[in-house]
């Protein structure tokens, strides 16, 4: 097909106004502020994030159903549930069907015929400090790349912007997996065969999928949460993931809490750290309210094989988080790979052109090949 032009000089605003991307354009970047709306694609990592192939995939989907891609946007909660819980109405799951090439040679005419074989699937969760979601860089572009590899992918847009917010996004993650499994036939996916992963705040969610208190095997409970009150947890029954990938995850909110206590009242760092911790532990967050989400205290040797990645120069989530997760998985004897690049910062997505380029392909190979030996740390 003839794709809409894409250039580094274009802005996020240009993309969301482009009818070529249909309704899918609403999810390129959620809860945008003017600085993001007018940001150039070049400033966000035009090549690194894979804007061109990712946007081409959005355009393919938007054109394929003659409905602006609306058939690929799923509301995972029932109408009754949304009436009882207004915020659930904003939760969405974007479906990116695997690409099936009908000829051995390359062709831009790629289809997913009804007779296509079922594939394993990947659930991708973008980050955004639980305040918004970098839906394209850490979601749609990743899903598009997975489609090229022959896998079906889903991107989860979970609840944000509440204090406290947790564990609502974790509930959204559970519901998303349950919804996908319930509709396996129409999605043409293999039930129970999936990898889940996320970026930054999205990784904070993905890592909980196998925790002992918020994971797939947990039971309904009321968790004491200090000054944030009590958390009622009623998870759905879902299968365990076969693998997890965690990109620049924050695995210790407690470390952030202790660092915050040492900062002067007028420190600019407080402006970034405090809102994030309030969304996790509530307006009056304390050690007790943050502890349920201290992931390294809530995993054991049954944790799924895991792929970790981050950059040394990440100035948003310190790389020590990834190193600590790596050390914990080593201690538990969990099969995993840890990749740490020297440069590339935060929110690099696919990381094209960086030291970590190719990480997604390696993570998929690690998931699919149980004999792939973890790399040296």
XYZ file of C-alpha atoms in Angstrom, residues 179-313:
135
model
C -9.967 -11.500 27.971
C -7.375 -12.664 25.437
C -7.687 -16.252 26.599
C -11.500 -16.082 26.480
C -11.360 -14.872 22.862
C -8.491 -17.096 21.745
C -10.366 -18.458 18.731
C -11.231 -15.064 17.265
C -7.736 -13.733 17.990
C -6.205 -16.874 16.473
C -3.815 -17.335 19.351
C -2.638 -20.404 21.246
C -4.203 -20.363 24.687
C -1.736 -20.280 27.556
C 1.270 -19.660 25.297
C 2.303 -16.102 25.962
C 5.035 -13.751 27.029
C 4.268 -10.559 28.914
C 6.460 -7.525 29.286
C 6.581 -3.842 29.919
C 8.601 -0.669 30.060
C 9.282 1.436 33.154
C 5.907 1.713 34.958
C 4.581 -0.909 32.547
C 7.401 -3.199 33.654
C 6.327 -2.586 37.258
C 2.992 -4.102 36.266
C 4.385 -6.954 34.177
C 6.711 -8.099 36.961
C 3.709 -8.496 39.283
C 2.171 -11.181 37.037
C 4.087 -13.836 38.999
C 4.410 -12.262 42.460
C 3.118 -14.201 45.455
C 0.539 -11.534 46.346
C -0.622 -10.086 42.993
C 0.345 -12.855 40.574
C -1.509 -15.441 38.544
C -1.520 -17.915 41.444
C -2.648 -15.502 44.177
C -5.963 -15.817 45.968
C -8.590 -13.211 46.958
C -7.299 -11.288 49.954
C -7.346 -8.020 51.816
C -3.848 -6.606 52.047
C -2.937 -4.161 54.778
C -1.601 -1.021 53.186
C -0.802 1.340 56.025
C -1.976 4.900 55.648
C -3.390 4.070 52.209
C -6.016 1.901 53.886
C -6.767 -1.663 52.849
C -6.503 -3.178 49.379
C -9.104 -5.709 48.327
C -7.558 -8.080 45.833
C -9.759 -10.409 43.781
C -7.688 -11.720 40.879
C -9.047 -13.655 37.927
C -7.827 -17.152 37.173
C -5.244 -16.822 34.390
C -2.446 -19.036 33.081
C 1.146 -18.386 34.058
C 3.223 -16.575 31.436
C 5.956 -18.594 29.781
C 8.337 -15.640 29.957
C 8.549 -12.010 31.058
C 10.562 -9.098 29.658
C 11.246 -6.063 31.827
C 12.678 -2.912 30.267
C 14.154 -0.375 32.705
C 11.888 -1.506 35.531
C 11.678 0.108 38.964
C 11.817 -2.902 41.258
C 12.257 -1.026 44.554
C 9.857 1.727 45.514
C 11.289 1.527 49.017
C 14.676 2.734 47.778
C 12.946 5.724 46.204
C 11.089 6.322 49.457
C 14.306 6.337 51.512
C 16.046 8.622 49.015
C 13.085 10.987 49.119
C 13.313 11.277 52.898
C 16.885 12.573 52.566
C 16.095 15.231 49.955
C 15.664 18.884 50.985
C 12.090 20.133 50.910
C 12.856 22.377 47.938
C 14.670 19.710 45.898
C 13.377 19.510 42.280
C 13.753 15.720 42.456
C 10.779 15.601 44.792
C 8.535 16.806 41.962
C 9.198 13.600 40.045
C 9.442 11.065 42.845
C 6.548 12.053 45.104
C 3.684 11.785 42.561
C 4.909 8.347 41.442
C 5.005 7.046 45.019
C 1.602 8.578 45.782
C 0.066 6.631 42.911
C 1.486 3.425 44.362
C 1.100 3.953 48.105
C -1.497 6.714 48.393
C -1.285 10.427 49.292
C 0.282 9.624 52.682
C 2.501 6.811 51.408
C 4.752 5.104 53.914
C 6.779 1.901 54.210
C 3.698 -0.176 54.976
C 1.712 1.069 51.989
C 4.618 0.567 49.581
C 5.683 -2.873 50.828
C 3.024 -4.954 48.973
C 4.539 -3.725 45.693
C 8.163 -4.368 46.648
C 8.510 -7.082 44.019
C 11.825 -8.613 45.108
C 10.233 -9.523 48.438
C 7.374 -11.327 46.701
C 8.949 -13.740 44.218
C 10.488 -17.200 44.521
C 12.178 -19.858 42.403
C 8.943 -20.480 40.477
C 9.228 -17.059 38.807
C 9.073 -17.395 34.973
C 12.147 -17.041 32.789
C 12.895 -13.338 32.537
C 14.652 -10.975 30.153
C 15.974 -7.754 31.749
C 17.303 -4.696 29.968
C 18.324 -1.132 30.805
C 21.015 1.464 30.119
C 23.733 2.692 32.443
C 22.872 6.332 31.725
